[in-house]
JSON list of C-alpha atoms in Angstrom, two decimals:
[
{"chain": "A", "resi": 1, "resn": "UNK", "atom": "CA", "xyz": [0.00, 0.00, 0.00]},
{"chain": "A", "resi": 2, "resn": "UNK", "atom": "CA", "xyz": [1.17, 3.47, -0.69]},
{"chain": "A", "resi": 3, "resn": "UNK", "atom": "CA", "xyz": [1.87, 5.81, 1.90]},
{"chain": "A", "resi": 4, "resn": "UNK", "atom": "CA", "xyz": [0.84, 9.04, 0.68]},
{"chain": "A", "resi": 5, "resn": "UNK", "atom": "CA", "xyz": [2.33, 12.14, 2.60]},
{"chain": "A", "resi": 6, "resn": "UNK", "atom": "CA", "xyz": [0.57, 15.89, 2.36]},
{"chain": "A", "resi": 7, "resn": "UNK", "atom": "CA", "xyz": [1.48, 17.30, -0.30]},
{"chain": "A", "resi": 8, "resn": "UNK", "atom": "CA", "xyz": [1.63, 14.88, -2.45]},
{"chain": "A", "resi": 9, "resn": "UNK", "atom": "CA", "xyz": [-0.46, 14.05, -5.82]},
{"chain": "A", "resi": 10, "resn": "UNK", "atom": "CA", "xyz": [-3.20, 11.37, -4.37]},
{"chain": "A", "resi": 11, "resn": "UNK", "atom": "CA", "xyz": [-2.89, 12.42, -0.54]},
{"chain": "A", "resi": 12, "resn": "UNK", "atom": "CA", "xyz": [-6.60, 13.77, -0.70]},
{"chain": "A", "resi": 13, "resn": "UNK", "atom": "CA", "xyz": [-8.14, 11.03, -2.25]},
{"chain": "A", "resi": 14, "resn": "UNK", "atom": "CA", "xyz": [-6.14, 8.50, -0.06]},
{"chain": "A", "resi": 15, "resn": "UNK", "atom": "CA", "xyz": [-6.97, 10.17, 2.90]},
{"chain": "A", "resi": 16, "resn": "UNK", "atom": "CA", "xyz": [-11.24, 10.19, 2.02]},
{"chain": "A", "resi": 17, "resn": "UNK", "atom": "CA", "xyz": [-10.88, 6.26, 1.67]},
{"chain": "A", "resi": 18, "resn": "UNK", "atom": "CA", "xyz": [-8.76, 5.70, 4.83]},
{"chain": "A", "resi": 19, "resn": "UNK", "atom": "CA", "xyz": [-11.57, 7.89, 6.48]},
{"chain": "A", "resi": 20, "resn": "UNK", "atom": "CA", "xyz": [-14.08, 6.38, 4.64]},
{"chain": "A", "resi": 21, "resn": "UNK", "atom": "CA", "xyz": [-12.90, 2.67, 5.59]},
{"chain": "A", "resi": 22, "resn": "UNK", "atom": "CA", "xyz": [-12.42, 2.96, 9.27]},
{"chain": "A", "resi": 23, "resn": "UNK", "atom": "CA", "xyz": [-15.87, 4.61, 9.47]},
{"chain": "A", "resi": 24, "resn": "UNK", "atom": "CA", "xyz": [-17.02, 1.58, 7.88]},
{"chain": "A", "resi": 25, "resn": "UNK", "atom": "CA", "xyz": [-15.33, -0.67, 10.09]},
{"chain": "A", "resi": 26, "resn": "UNK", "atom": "CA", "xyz": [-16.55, 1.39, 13.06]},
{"chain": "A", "resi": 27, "resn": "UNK", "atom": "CA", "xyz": [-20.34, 1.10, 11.87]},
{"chain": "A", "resi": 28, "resn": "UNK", "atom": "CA", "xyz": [-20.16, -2.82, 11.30]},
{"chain": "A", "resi": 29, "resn": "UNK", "atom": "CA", "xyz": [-18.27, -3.74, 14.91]},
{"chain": "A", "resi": 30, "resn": "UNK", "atom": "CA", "xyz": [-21.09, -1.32, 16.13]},
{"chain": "A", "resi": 31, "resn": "UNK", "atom": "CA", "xyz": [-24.29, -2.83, 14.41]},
{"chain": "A", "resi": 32, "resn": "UNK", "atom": "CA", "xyz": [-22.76, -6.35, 15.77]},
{"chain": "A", "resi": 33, "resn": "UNK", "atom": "CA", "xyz": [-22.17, -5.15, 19.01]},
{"chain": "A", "resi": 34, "resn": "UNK", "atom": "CA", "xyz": [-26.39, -3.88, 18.89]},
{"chain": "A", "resi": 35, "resn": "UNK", "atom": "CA", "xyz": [-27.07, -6.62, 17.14]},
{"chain": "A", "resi": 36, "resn": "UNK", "atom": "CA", "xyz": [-25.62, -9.19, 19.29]},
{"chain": "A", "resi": 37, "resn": "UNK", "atom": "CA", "xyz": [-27.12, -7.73, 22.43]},
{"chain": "A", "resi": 38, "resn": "UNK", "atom": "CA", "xyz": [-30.13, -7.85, 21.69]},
{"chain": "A", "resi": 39, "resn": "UNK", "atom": "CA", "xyz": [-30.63, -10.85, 20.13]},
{"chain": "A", "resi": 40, "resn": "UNK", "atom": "CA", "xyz": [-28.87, -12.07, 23.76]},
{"chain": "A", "resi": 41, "resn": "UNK", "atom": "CA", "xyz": [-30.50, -10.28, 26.46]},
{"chain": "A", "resi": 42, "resn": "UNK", "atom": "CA", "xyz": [-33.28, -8.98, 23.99]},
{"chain": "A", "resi": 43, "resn": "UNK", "atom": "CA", "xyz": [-33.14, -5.42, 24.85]},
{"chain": "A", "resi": 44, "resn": "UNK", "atom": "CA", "xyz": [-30.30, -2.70, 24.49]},
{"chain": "A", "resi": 45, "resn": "UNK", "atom": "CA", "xyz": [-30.58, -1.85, 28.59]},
{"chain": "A", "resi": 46, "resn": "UNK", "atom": "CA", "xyz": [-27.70, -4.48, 29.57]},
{"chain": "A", "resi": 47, "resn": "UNK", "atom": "CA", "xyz": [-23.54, -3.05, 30.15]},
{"chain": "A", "resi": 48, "resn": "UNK", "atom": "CA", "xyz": [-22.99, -4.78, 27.37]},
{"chain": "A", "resi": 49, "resn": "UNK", "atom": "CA", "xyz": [-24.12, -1.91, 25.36]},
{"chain": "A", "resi": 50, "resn": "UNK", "atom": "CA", "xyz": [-21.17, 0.59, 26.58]},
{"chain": "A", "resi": 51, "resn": "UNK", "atom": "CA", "xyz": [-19.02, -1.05, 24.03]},
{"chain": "A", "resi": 52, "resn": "UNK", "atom": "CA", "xyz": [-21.24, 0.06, 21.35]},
{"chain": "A", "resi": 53, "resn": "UNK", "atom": "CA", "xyz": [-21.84, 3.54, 23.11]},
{"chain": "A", "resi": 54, "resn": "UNK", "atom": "CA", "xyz": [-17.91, 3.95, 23.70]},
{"chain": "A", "resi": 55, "resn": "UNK", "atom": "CA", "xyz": [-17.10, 3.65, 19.45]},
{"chain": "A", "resi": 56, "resn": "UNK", "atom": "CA", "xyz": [-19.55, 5.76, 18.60]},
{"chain": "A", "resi": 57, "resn": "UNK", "atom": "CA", "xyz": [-17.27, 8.60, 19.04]},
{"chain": "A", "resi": 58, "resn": "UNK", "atom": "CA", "xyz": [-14.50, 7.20, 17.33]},
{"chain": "A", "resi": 59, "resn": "UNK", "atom": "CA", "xyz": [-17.23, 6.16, 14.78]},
{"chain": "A", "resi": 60, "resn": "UNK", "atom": "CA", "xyz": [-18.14, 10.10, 14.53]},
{"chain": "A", "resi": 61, "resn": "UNK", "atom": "CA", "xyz": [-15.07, 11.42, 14.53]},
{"chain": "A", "resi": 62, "resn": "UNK", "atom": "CA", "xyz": [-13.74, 9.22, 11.41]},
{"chain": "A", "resi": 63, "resn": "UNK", "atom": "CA", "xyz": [-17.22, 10.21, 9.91]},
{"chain": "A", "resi": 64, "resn": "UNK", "atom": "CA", "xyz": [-16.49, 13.44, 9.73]},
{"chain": "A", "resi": 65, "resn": "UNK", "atom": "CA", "xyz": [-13.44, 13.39, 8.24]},
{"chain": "A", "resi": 66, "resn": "UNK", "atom": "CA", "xyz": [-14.62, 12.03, 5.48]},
{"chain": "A", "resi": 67, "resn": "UNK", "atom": "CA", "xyz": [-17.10, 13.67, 5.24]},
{"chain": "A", "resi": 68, "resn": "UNK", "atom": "CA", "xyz": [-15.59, 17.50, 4.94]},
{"chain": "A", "resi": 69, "resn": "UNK", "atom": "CA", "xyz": [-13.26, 15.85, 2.48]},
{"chain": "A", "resi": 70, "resn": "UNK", "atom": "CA", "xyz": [-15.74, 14.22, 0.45]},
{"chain": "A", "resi": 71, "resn": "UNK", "atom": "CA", "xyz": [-16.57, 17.32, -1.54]},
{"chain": "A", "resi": 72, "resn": "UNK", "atom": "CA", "xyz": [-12.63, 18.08, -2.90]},
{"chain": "A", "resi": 73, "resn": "UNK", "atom": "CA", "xyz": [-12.29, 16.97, -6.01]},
{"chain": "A", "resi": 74, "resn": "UNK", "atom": "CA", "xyz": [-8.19, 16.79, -7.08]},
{"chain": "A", "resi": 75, "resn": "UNK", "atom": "CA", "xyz": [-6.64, 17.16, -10.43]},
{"chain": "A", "resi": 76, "resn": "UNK", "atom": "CA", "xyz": [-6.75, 14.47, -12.44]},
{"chain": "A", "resi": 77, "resn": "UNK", "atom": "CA", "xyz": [-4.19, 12.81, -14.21]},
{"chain": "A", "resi": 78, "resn": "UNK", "atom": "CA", "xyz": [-3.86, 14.63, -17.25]},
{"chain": "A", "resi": 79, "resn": "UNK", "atom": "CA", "xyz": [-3.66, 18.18, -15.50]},
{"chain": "A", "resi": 80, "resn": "UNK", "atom": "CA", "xyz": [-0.94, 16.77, -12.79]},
{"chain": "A", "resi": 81, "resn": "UNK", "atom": "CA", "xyz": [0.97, 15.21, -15.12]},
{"chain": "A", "resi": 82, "resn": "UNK", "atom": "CA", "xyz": [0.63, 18.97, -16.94]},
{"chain": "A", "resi": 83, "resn": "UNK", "atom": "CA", "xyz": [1.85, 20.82, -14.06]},
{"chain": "A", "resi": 84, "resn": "UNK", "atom": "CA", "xyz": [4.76, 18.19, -14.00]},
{"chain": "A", "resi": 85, "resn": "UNK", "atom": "CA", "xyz": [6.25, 18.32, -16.98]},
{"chain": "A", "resi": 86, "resn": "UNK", "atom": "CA", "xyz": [5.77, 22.45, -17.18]},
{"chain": "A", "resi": 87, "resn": "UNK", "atom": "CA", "xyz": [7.68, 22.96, -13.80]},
{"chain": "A", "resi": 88, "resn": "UNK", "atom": "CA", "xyz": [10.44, 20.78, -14.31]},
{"chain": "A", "resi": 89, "resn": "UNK", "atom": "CA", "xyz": [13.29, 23.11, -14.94]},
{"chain": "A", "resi": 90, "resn": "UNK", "atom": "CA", "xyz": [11.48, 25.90, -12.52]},
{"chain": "A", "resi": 91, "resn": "UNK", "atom": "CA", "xyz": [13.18, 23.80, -9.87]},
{"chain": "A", "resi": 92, "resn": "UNK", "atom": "CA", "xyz": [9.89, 24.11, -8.10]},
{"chain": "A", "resi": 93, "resn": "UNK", "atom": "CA", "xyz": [8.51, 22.13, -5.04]},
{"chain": "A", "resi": 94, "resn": "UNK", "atom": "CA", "xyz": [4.57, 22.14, -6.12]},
{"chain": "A", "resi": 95, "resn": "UNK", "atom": "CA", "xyz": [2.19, 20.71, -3.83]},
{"chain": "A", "resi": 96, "resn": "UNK", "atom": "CA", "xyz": [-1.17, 18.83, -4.34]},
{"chain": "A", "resi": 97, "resn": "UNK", "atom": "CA", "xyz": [-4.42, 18.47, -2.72]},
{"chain": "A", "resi": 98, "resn": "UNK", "atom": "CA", "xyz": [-3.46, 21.33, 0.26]},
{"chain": "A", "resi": 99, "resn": "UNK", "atom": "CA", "xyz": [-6.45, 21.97, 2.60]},
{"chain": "A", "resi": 100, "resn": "UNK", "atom": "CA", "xyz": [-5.95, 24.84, 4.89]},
{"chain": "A", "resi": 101, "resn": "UNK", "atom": "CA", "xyz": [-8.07, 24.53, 7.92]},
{"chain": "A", "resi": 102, "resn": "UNK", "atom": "CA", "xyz": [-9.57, 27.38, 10.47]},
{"chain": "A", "resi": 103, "resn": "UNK", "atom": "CA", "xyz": [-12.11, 27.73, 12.37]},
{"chain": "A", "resi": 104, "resn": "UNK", "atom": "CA", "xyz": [-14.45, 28.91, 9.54]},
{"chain": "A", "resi": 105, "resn": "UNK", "atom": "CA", "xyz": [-14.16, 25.09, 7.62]},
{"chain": "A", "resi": 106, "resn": "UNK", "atom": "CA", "xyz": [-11.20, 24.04, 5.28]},
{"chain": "A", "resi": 107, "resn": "UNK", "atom": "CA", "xyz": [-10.42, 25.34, 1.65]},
{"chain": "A", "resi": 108, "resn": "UNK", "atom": "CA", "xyz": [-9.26, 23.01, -0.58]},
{"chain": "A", "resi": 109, "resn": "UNK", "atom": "CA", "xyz": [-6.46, 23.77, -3.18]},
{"chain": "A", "resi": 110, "resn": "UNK", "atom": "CA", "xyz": [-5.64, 21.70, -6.03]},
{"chain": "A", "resi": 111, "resn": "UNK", "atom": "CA", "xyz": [-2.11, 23.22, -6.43]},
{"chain": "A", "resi": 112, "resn": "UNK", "atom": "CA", "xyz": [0.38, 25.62, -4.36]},
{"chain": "A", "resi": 113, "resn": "UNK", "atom": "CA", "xyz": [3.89, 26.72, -4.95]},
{"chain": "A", "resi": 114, "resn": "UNK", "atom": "CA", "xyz": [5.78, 28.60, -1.66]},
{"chain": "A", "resi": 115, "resn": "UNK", "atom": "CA", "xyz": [9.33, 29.87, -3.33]},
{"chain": "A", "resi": 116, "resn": "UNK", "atom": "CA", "xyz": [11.23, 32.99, -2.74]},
{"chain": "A", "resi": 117, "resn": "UNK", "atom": "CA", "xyz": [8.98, 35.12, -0.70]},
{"chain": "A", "resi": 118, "resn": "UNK", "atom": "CA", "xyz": [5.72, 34.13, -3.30]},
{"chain": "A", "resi": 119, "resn": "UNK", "atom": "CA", "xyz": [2.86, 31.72, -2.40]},
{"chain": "A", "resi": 120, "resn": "UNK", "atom": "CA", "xyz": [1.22, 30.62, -6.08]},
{"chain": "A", "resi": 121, "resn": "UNK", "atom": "CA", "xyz": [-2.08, 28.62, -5.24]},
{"chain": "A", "resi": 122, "resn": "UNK", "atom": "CA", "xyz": [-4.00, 27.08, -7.52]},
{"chain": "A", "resi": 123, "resn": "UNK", "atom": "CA", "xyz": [-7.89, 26.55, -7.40]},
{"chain": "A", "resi": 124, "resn": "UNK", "atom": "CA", "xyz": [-10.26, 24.73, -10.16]},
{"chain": "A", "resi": 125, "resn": "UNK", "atom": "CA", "xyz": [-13.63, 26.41, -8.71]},
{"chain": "A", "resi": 126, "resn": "UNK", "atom": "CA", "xyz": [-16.16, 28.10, -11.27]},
{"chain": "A", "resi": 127, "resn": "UNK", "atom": "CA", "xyz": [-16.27, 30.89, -8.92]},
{"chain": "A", "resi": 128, "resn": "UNK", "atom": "CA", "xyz": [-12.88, 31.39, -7.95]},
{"chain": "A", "resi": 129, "resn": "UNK", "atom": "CA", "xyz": [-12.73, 35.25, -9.44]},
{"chain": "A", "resi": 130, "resn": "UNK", "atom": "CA", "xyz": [-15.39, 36.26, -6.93]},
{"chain": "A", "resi": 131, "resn": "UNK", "atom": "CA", "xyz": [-14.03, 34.21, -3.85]},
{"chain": "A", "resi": 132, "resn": "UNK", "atom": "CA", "xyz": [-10.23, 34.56, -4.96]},
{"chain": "A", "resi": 133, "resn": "UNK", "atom": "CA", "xyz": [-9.94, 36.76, -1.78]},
{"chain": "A", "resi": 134, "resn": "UNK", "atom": "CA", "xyz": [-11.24, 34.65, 0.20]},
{"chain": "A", "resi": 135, "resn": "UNK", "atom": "CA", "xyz": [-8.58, 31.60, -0.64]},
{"chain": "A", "resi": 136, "resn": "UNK", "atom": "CA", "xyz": [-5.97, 34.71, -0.61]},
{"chain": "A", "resi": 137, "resn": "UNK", "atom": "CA", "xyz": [-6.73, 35.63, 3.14]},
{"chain": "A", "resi": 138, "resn": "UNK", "atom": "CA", "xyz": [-6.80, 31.94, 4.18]},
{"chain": "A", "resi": 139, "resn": "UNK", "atom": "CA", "xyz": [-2.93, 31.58, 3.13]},
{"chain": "A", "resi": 140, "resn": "UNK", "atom": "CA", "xyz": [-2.54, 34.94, 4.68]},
{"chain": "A", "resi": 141, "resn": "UNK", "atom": "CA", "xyz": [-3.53, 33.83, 7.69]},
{"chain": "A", "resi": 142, "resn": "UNK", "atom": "CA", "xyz": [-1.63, 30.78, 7.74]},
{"chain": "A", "resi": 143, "resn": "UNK", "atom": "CA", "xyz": [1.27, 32.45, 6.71]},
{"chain": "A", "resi": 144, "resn": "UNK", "atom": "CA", "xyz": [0.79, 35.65, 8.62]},
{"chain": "A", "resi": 145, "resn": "UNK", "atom": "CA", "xyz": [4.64, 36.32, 10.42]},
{"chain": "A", "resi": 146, "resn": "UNK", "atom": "CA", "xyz": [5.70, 39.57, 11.71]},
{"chain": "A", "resi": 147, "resn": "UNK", "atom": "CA", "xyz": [9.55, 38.56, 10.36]},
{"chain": "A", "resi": 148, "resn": "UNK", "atom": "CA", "xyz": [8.38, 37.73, 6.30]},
{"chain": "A", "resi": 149, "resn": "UNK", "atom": "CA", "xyz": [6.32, 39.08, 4.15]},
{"chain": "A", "resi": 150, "resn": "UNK", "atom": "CA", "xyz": [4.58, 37.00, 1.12]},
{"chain": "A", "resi": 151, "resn": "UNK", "atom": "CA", "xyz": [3.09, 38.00, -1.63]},
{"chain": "A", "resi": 152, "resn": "UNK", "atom": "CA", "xyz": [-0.06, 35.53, -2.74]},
{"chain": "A", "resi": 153, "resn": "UNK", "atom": "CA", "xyz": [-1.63, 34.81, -5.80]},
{"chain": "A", "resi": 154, "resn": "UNK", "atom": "CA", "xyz": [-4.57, 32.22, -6.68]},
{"chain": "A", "resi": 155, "resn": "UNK", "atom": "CA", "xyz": [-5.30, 31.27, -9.70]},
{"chain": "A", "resi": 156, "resn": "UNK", "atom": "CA", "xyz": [-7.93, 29.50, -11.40]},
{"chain": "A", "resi": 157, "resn": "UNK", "atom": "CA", "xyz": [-6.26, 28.54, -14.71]},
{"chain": "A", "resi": 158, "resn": "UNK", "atom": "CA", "xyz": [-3.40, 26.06, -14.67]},
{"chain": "A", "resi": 159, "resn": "UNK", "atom": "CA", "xyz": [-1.65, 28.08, -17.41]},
{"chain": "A", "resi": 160, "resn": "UNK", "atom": "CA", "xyz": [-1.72, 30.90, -16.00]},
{"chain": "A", "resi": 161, "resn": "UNK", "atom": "CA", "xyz": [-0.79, 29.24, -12.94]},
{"chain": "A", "resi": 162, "resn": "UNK", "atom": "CA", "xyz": [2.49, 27.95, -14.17]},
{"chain": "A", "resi": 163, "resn": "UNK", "atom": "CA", "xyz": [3.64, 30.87, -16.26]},
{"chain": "A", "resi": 164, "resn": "UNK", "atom": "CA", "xyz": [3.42, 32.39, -12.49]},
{"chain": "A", "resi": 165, "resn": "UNK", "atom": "CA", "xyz": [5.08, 29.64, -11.01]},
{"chain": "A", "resi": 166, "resn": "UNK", "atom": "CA", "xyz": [8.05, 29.50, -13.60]},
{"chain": "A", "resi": 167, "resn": "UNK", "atom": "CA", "xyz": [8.44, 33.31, -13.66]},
{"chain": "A", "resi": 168, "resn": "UNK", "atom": "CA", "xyz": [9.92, 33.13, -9.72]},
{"chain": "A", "resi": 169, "resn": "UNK", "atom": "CA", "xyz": [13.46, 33.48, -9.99]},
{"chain": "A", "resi": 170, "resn": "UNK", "atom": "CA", "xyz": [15.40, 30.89, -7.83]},
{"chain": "A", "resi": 171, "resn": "UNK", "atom": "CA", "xyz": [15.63, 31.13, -3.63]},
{"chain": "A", "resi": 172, "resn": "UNK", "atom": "CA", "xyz": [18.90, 32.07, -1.88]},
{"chain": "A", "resi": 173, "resn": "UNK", "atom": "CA", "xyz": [19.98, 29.71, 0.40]},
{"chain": "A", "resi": 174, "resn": "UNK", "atom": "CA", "xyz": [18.34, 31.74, 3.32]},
{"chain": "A", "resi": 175, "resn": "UNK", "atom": "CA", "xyz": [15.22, 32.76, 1.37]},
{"chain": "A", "resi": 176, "resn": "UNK", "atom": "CA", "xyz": [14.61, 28.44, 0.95]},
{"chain": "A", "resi": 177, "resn": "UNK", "atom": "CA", "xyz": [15.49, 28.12, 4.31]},
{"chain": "A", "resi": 178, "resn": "UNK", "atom": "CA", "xyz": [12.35, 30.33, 5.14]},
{"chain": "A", "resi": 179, "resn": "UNK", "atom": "CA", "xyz": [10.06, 29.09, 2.62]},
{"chain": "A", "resi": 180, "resn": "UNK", "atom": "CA", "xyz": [10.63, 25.10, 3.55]},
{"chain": "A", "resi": 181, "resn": "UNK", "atom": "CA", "xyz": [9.33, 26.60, 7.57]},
{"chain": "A", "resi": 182, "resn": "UNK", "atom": "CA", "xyz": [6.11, 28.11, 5.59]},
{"chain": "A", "resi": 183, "resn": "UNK", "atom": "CA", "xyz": [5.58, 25.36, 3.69]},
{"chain": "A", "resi": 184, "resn": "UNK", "atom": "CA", "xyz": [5.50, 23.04, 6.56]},
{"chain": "A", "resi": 185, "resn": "UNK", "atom": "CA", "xyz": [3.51, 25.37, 8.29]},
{"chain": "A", "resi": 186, "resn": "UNK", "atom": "CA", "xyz": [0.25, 25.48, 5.55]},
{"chain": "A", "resi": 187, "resn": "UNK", "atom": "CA", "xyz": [0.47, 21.65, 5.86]},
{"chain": "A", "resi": 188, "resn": "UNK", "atom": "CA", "xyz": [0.42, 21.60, 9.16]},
{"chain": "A", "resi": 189, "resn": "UNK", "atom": "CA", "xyz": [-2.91, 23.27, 8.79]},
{"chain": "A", "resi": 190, "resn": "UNK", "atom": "CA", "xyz": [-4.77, 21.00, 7.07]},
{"chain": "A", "resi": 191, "resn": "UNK", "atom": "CA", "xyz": [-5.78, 17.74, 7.17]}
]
């Protein structure tokens, strides 16, 4: 099995199913766990029942997961592969299937770049040029540090996207130093 990491092309889809499985899991040892009780004692009002009562927060919590997940849909093949073979000599580290979490929910993005002081998102949505500042101030905020500034920029076409992403010129060695800590720190964000 393939251990996807976040960032990585597949992560978001990986991560629904393991959600999505254990859930599963959760609901079936629960059902049994009902089942069996009753068809033992022939009511649910026995101790027995705790066991069923105590996973139904685990139960939940998996649930839920998935379930905020469930609507992001990734790139697909064609457009990572795209993004791949266009950034190749950008000597770019481009993330996939980011999620930035606050309080307000989670935004998804299908793409983002952090190099040299410039955070490049990218974001398939229909209506990403009314709610572009809304996936702007999300990245602010997760990026917000009184000691470096970044400059952000979504985009909702993958070619303009890349010409964006190709365009930064290269990271000194204390500029990549800085944008490997805000990198870690959007993932660290989401789920």
């Amino acid at each position: 099995m393939n251990k996807y990491e976040k960032g990585d092309y597949g992560y978001i889809n990986a991560y629904k199913k393991g959600k999505l499985i254990i859930s599963l899991i959760l609901a079936a040892m629960i059902s049994f766990i009902v089942i069996t009780v009753i068809i033992m004692y022939g009511s649910t009002n026995k101790v027995a029942i705790v066991f069923a009562i105590l996973l139904s927060m685990p139960f939940a919590k998996f649930l839920i997961a998935y379930i905020i997940c469930a609507k992001f849909n990734p790139l697909n093949k064609e457009q990572y592969e795209y993004i791949e073979e266009n950034t190749k000599t950008s000597n770019s580290k481009i993330l996939y299937d980011v999620t930035i979490s606050q309080y307000e929910g989670v935004k998804f993005y299908h793409s983002l770049c952090v190099k040299n002081g410039i955070v490049c998102a990218l974001v398939l949505d229909k209506n990403i040029n009314k709610n572009r500042d809304d996936y702007e101030k999300w990245i602010s905020a997760c990026v917000t540090d009184e000691k470096y500034e970044y400059k952000i920029h979504v985009f909702g076409d993958i070619d303009a996207y890349l010409k964006k992403v190709n365009s930064i010129s290269a990271p000194n060695d204390n500029t990549r130093i800085v944008d490997k800590h805000m990198t870690e720190r959007i993932l660290d964000t989401g789920v």
